Amino acid sequence: MTADAAIQTTREQVAALHAELVRYGLVVWTGGNISGRVPGEDLFVIKPSGVEYDELAADNMILCDLDGNVVPGTLGSERAPSSDTAAHAYVYRNMSHVGGVVHTHSDYAAAWAARGEAIPCVLTAMADEFGGEIPVGPFAIIGDDSIGRGIVETLDGHRSRAVLMQNHGVFTIGKDARDAVKAAVMTEDVARTVHFSRQLGEPIPIPQEKIDALFDRYQNVYGQKPQGAL
Amino acid sequence: MTADAAIQTTREQVAALHAELVRYGLVVWTGGNISGRVPGEDLFVIKPSGVEYDELAADNMILCDLDGNVVPGTLGSERAPSSDTAAHAYVYRNMSHVGGVVHTHSDYAAAWAARGEAIPCVLTAMADEFGGEIPVGPFAIIGDDSIGRGIVETLDGHRSRAVLMQNHGVFTIGKDARDAVKAAVMTEDVARTVHFSRQLGEPIPIPQEKIDALFDRYQNVYGQKPQGAL
Amino acid sequence: MTADAAIQTTREQVAALHAELVRYGLVVWTGGNISGRVPGEDLFVIKPSGVEYDELAADNMILCDLDGNVVPGTLGSERAPSSDTAAHAYVYRNMSHVGGVVHTHSDYAAAWAARGEAIPCVLTAMADEFGGEIPVGPFAIIGDDSIGRGIVETLDGHRSRAVLMQNHGVFTIGKDARDAVKAAVMTEDVARTVHFSRQLGEPIPIPQEKIDALFDRYQNVYGQKPQGAL
Amino acid sequence: MTADAAIQTTREQVAALHAELVRYGLVVWTGGNISGRVPGEDLFVIKPSGVEYDELAADNMILCDLDGNVVPGTLGSERAPSSDTAAHAYVYRNMSHVGGVVHTHSDYAAAWAARGEAIPCVLTAMADEFGGEIPVGPFAIIGDDSIGRGIVETLDGHRSRAVLMQNHGVFTIGKDARDAVKAAVMTEDVARTVHFSRQLGEPIPIPQEKIDALFDRYQNVYGQKPQGAL
């Protein structure tokens, strides 16, 4: 595939995936954002800042280099990219296997994040998808690399593709943008179920060896074709 | 009806019923699955693995024998069936009156399951539909017959058509796939209402003889035609 | 209006109003039901039993006399009316100013009902709509007049148009079917909000004279034309 | 723009924005209302009283002067304006920088309001949007200027564009109607997330200097063009 074709395909995928954030109720107003690395290029595509979900389309997605700078003269480049672009760029620069990044303030996950509390692995679906707890990253605010660094330091070497940034929200990574969106959807789903379970008592922990067995199987067997662990 | 016609009808019903899981918010992403026994045959139809709900159709449902093996050369057989196929097959082999099986991780039901706690019968709708509490089945993971065995051992001889598998989610059975879907919908509904009720105090138990009277009446009178108890 | 025209209009209104129960998430599957008195006649129109919401239409609504008997030979009379028909009939026989009755198991209201606890009046919207708390009616099961009697005994002389039947769900009344549906929608809304408020502390009571002032004003001024208090 | 054109544009915007209240689940039945000041005129446009959301359109919005009187002979003037019109008018008379006002009883925000408790700033999104906690206004009932006065006294000089009126609901203000709607949407979103977080423990406070930095940045940088702080 040529670079132009790869860019166009990534634009289309990233634009379309934003509808999943709406479908699953993970975002309100213009909040949240998805980016996708352009395969074979040192580039990624990300949502513009402050634009409504109904208006997102391939042509207004914004193309950035791995320092988070908009590539001048490209489609959509007259607009500002997502205010979280620096964090996405930091992840792409420092985690070469990551092909997609998602950020939301989805309610149940953000509630755990506001307490600075990891979500314990008490559901087989969490063992499958995240291989254990969903960890908490540091408190960090926009303006420098501290959010990106917090994501990478928390997730590097961790099975989880999701991190709860303290007092903030969720960042998820994936082998591509779709995989990161799936992680964002599943994060909110397990954040909600474990929240409900804890409201009326203490969920039963799953033994570590069972978590390991579930994670290994799910990463290698589930679905229509094998998925490599991220 | 010929076997081919029965298979085709079951494919259509099972495919269409998946929309009810979406409508009632019982599933996210590609999670959850429905199967239906083909009337008069030692066969059942089940959802493919890892395929999106929007893409499900009669022609990509998968036909399996009662050992859970895909019937070669049939429509959809190029795909893998649901990763829960072995559990469905175990139920069909061991509960001859069951014509449909549903599996979800619906949030409130899964929250009870994560605590390993049965849902007490404190609503007349639960007495009607389940004849008492919704019981908990054992912790069991994918890979052998332990999930199927846990379902059957818990539900065999029990009035409830639903079981909360510990740390996992819900399996429901029914006289046909539609009846099992109804049980899945009602399970989440009562799991949610009893959860809410317990959050602010203790729900009032319903006396056993009233539960018995409600269950008996509902199984025999409700709706447009009598339904045999499962 | 002729009796036939009044019946037809009532059929259309009652059928259409069921969509509001779905829109506001007050019902699942085939649960819940609405009836409307035929103006000027000793008749009412009610939902058939066990029929899906998508299939409800004027022509399959069922016409009953005030003893709850289906009027033979009328449209829809080949089907059974709602299993709650006796309760609706009892209300119409004993509360001549009631023109509509609604029954749901809406989740938050049913959660209060399962504890047998009235919803306290801590929201100005409750004072407006219900004039005070939403009361609890007795535990009663289907099979005789005990549900209908419980509704009437609880609501007769009470400002509230809604009653929480213990361990069961909600019945609401109104000057017509639409007014009773509004009461059902508002009941769940306040049941939910007061539930949320109580989860984190104790809501502040509203002084009785303020409740009285709000109720009086709302019943006489709000909306495009004055509404008589029920 | 002529006065007539400005009125028409405001009618269209205010009518259309009501759909956002429905989309985000902030209102039920005919509850809630939005108004917008007509740029350059001592007039505002507001929702009619007791009319369904599906029927709202530019032509049935109601034009009022800053005392809350309907302008006779204008489109929609045969109907009564929202019963909260006096409160909106009070805000426009007393806060000249306000171009839009929204009122809802959205559930989580109203739950905080029923306890008379401010929502603490424990989310970076709250710091961005509200610059600190969302404050509580006094208990006040319809009939005189006490609601409007309570809104103005609470929000005047406060960073927050939202106030929780005790036992009642939310009023938000904005530079225009759209900005006030955004504030209403974000109020419910943070009310919900902080509620969830508090249910299982104590959220971590955000240091004041970080709140200040986030609020300053968001008001000046976010989105496609700079927004002045209200």
PDB file of C-alpha atoms in Angstrom, chain C residues 53-168:
ATOM      1  CA  TYR C  53     -44.622  -3.996  22.274  1.00  0.00           C
ATOM      2  CA  ASP C  54     -43.660  -3.804  18.580  1.00  0.00           C
ATOM      3  CA  GLU C  55     -46.908  -5.564  17.635  1.00  0.00           C
ATOM      4  CA  LEU C  56     -49.333  -3.451  19.647  1.00  0.00           C
ATOM      5  CA  ALA C  57     -51.896  -1.597  17.531  1.00  0.00           C
ATOM      6  CA  ALA C  58     -55.377  -0.181  17.899  1.00  0.00           C
ATOM      7  CA  ASP C  59     -56.908  -3.334  16.447  1.00  0.00           C
ATOM      8  CA  ASN C  60     -55.388  -5.749  18.933  1.00  0.00           C
ATOM      9  CA  MET C  61     -56.252  -3.736  22.016  1.00  0.00           C
ATOM     10  CA  ILE C  62     -58.987  -5.494  23.946  1.00  0.00           C
ATOM     11  CA  LEU C  63     -62.336  -4.036  24.943  1.00  0.00           C
ATOM     12  CA  CYS C  64     -63.608  -4.993  28.404  1.00  0.00           C
ATOM     13  CA  ASP C  65     -66.574  -4.189  30.570  1.00  0.00           C
ATOM     14  CA  LEU C  66     -66.075  -2.856  34.087  1.00  0.00           C
ATOM     15  CA  ASP C  67     -66.068  -6.386  35.507  1.00  0.00           C
ATOM     16  CA  GLY C  68     -63.029  -7.094  33.355  1.00  0.00           C
ATOM     17  CA  ASN C  69     -64.821  -9.363  30.918  1.00  0.00           C
ATOM     18  CA  VAL C  70     -63.823  -9.153  27.267  1.00  0.00           C
ATOM     19  CA  VAL C  71     -66.678  -7.855  25.122  1.00  0.00           C
ATOM     20  CA  PRO C  72     -67.343 -10.773  22.758  1.00  0.00           C
ATOM     21  CA  GLY C  73     -67.096 -10.263  19.039  1.00  0.00           C
ATOM     22  CA  THR C  74     -65.082  -7.047  19.238  1.00  0.00           C
ATOM     23  CA  LEU C  75     -61.701  -6.449  17.629  1.00  0.00           C
ATOM     24  CA  GLY C  76     -58.945  -8.356  19.420  1.00  0.00           C
ATOM     25  CA  SER C  77     -61.423 -10.373  21.497  1.00  0.00           C
ATOM     26  CA  GLU C  78     -59.931 -13.666  20.306  1.00  0.00           C
ATOM     27  CA  ARG C  79     -56.946 -12.901  22.511  1.00  0.00           C
ATOM     28  CA  ALA C  80     -56.670 -12.830  26.311  1.00  0.00           C
ATOM     29  CA  PRO C  81     -56.460  -9.380  27.877  1.00  0.00           C
ATOM     30  CA  SER C  82     -53.569  -8.412  30.174  1.00  0.00           C
ATOM     31  CA  SER C  83     -53.281 -10.665  33.192  1.00  0.00           C
ATOM     32  CA  ASP C  84     -53.727  -7.494  35.282  1.00  0.00           C
ATOM     33  CA  THR C  85     -57.154  -6.762  33.775  1.00  0.00           C
ATOM     34  CA  ALA C  86     -59.032  -7.551  36.989  1.00  0.00           C
ATOM     35  CA  ALA C  87     -57.006  -4.924  38.859  1.00  0.00           C
ATOM     36  CA  HIS C  88     -57.672  -2.295  36.193  1.00  0.00           C
ATOM     37  CA  ALA C  89     -61.400  -3.144  36.213  1.00  0.00           C
ATOM     38  CA  TYR C  90     -61.587  -2.857  39.983  1.00  0.00           C
ATOM     39  CA  VAL C  91     -60.106   0.635  39.802  1.00  0.00           C
ATOM     40  CA  TYR C  92     -62.572   1.775  37.123  1.00  0.00           C
ATOM     41  CA  ARG C  93     -65.525   0.350  39.073  1.00  0.00           C
ATOM     42  CA  ASN C  94     -64.490   2.049  42.289  1.00  0.00           C
ATOM     43  CA  MET C  95     -62.918   5.336  41.190  1.00  0.00           C
ATOM     44  CA  SER C  96     -65.298   7.012  38.799  1.00  0.00           C
ATOM     45  CA  HIS C  97     -62.961   9.984  38.159  1.00  0.00           C
ATOM     46  CA  VAL C  98     -60.195   7.687  36.876  1.00  0.00           C
ATOM     47  CA  GLY C  99     -59.896   7.513  33.103  1.00  0.00           C
ATOM     48  CA  GLY C 100     -56.611   5.648  32.760  1.00  0.00           C
ATOM     49  CA  VAL C 101     -54.540   3.051  34.611  1.00  0.00           C
ATOM     50  CA  VAL C 102     -50.902   2.028  34.056  1.00  0.00           C
ATOM     51  CA  HIS C 103     -48.919  -0.826  35.532  1.00  0.00           C
ATOM     52  CA  THR C 104     -45.160  -1.302  35.324  1.00  0.00           C
ATOM     53  CA  HIS C 105     -42.312  -3.000  37.170  1.00  0.00           C
ATOM     54  CA  SER C 106     -40.026  -0.039  36.482  1.00  0.00           C
ATOM     55  CA  ASP C 107     -36.742  -0.754  38.240  1.00  0.00           C
ATOM     56  CA  TYR C 108     -36.243   2.004  40.784  1.00  0.00           C
ATOM     57  CA  ALA C 109     -39.889   2.169  41.800  1.00  0.00           C
ATOM     58  CA  ALA C 110     -40.006  -1.625  42.144  1.00  0.00           C
ATOM     59  CA  ALA C 111     -36.885  -1.446  44.314  1.00  0.00           C
ATOM     60  CA  TRP C 112     -38.705   0.829  46.790  1.00  0.00           C
ATOM     61  CA  ALA C 113     -41.717  -1.483  46.534  1.00  0.00           C
ATOM     62  CA  ALA C 114     -39.607  -4.537  47.361  1.00  0.00           C
ATOM     63  CA  ARG C 115     -38.601  -2.871  50.624  1.00  0.00           C
ATOM     64  CA  GLY C 116     -42.180  -1.736  51.231  1.00  0.00           C
ATOM     65  CA  GLU C 117     -40.930   1.823  51.578  1.00  0.00           C
ATOM     66  CA  ALA C 118     -42.736   4.980  50.453  1.00  0.00           C
ATOM     67  CA  ILE C 119     -40.713   7.489  48.386  1.00  0.00           C
ATOM     68  CA  PRO C 120     -40.323  10.620  50.518  1.00  0.00           C
ATOM     69  CA  CYS C 121     -41.106  14.012  48.997  1.00  0.00           C
ATOM     70  CA  VAL C 122     -37.689  15.654  48.749  1.00  0.00           C
ATOM     71  CA  LEU C 123     -37.956  17.097  45.241  1.00  0.00           C
ATOM     72  CA  THR C 124     -40.076  20.008  44.117  1.00  0.00           C
ATOM     73  CA  ALA C 125     -41.053  17.912  41.067  1.00  0.00           C
ATOM     74  CA  MET C 126     -42.592  15.342  43.420  1.00  0.00           C
ATOM     75  CA  ALA C 127     -44.514  18.047  45.252  1.00  0.00           C
ATOM     76  CA  ASP C 128     -45.768  19.308  41.890  1.00  0.00           C
ATOM     77  CA  GLU C 129     -46.770  15.967  40.493  1.00  0.00           C
ATOM     78  CA  PHE C 130     -47.731  13.867  43.504  1.00  0.00           C
ATOM     79  CA  GLY C 131     -48.371  16.405  46.260  1.00  0.00           C
ATOM     80  CA  GLY C 132     -46.242  14.471  48.744  1.00  0.00           C
ATOM     81  CA  GLU C 133     -44.793  10.997  49.153  1.00  0.00           C
ATOM     82  CA  ILE C 134     -45.589   8.105  46.841  1.00  0.00           C
ATOM     83  CA  PRO C 135     -47.277   5.582  49.135  1.00  0.00           C
ATOM     84  CA  VAL C 136     -46.947   1.817  49.448  1.00  0.00           C
ATOM     85  CA  GLY C 137     -49.862  -0.536  48.954  1.00  0.00           C
ATOM     86  CA  PRO C 138     -50.266  -4.030  50.419  1.00  0.00           C
ATOM     87  CA  PHE C 139     -48.682  -7.278  49.274  1.00  0.00           C
ATOM     88  CA  ALA C 140     -51.297  -8.892  47.062  1.00  0.00           C
ATOM     89  CA  ILE C 141     -51.159 -11.489  44.336  1.00  0.00           C
ATOM     90  CA  ILE C 142     -53.083 -12.106  41.167  1.00  0.00           C
ATOM     91  CA  GLY C 143     -56.187 -14.260  41.329  1.00  0.00           C
ATOM     92  CA  ASP C 144     -58.873 -12.181  43.024  1.00  0.00           C
ATOM     93  CA  ASP C 145     -59.648  -8.501  43.683  1.00  0.00           C
ATOM     94  CA  SER C 146     -56.872  -8.015  46.217  1.00  0.00           C
ATOM     95  CA  ILE C 147     -54.580  -6.024  43.927  1.00  0.00           C
ATOM     96  CA  GLY C 148     -57.358  -3.731  42.744  1.00  0.00           C
ATOM     97  CA  ARG C 149     -58.612  -3.259  46.278  1.00  0.00           C
ATOM     98  CA  GLY C 150     -55.103  -2.458  47.486  1.00  0.00           C
ATOM     99  CA  ILE C 151     -54.710   0.199  44.801  1.00  0.00           C
ATOM    100  CA  VAL C 152     -58.037   1.835  45.544  1.00  0.00           C
ATOM    101  CA  GLU C 153     -57.651   1.744  49.328  1.00  0.00           C
ATOM    102  CA  THR C 154     -54.216   3.320  49.083  1.00  0.00           C
ATOM    103  CA  LEU C 155     -54.984   6.010  46.515  1.00  0.00           C
ATOM    104  CA  ASP C 156     -58.524   6.926  47.480  1.00  0.00           C
ATOM    105  CA  GLY C 157     -58.324  10.393  48.999  1.00  0.00           C
ATOM    106  CA  HIS C 158     -54.532  10.504  48.494  1.00  0.00           C
ATOM    107  CA  ARG C 159     -52.961  13.218  46.341  1.00  0.00           C
ATOM    108  CA  SER C 160     -50.610  10.729  44.719  1.00  0.00           C
ATOM    109  CA  ARG C 161     -51.672   9.170  41.425  1.00  0.00           C
ATOM    110  CA  ALA C 162     -49.077   6.391  41.980  1.00  0.00           C
ATOM    111  CA  VAL C 163     -48.889   3.486  44.417  1.00  0.00           C
ATOM    112  CA  LEU C 164     -45.973   1.115  44.990  1.00  0.00           C
ATOM    113  CA  MET C 165     -47.498  -2.325  45.449  1.00  0.00           C
ATOM    114  CA  GLN C 166     -45.239  -4.206  47.900  1.00  0.00           C
ATOM    115  CA  ASN C 167     -42.811  -6.693  46.261  1.00  0.00           C
ATOM    116  CA  HIS C 168     -44.524  -6.066  42.966  1.00  0.00           C
TER     117      HIS C 168
END
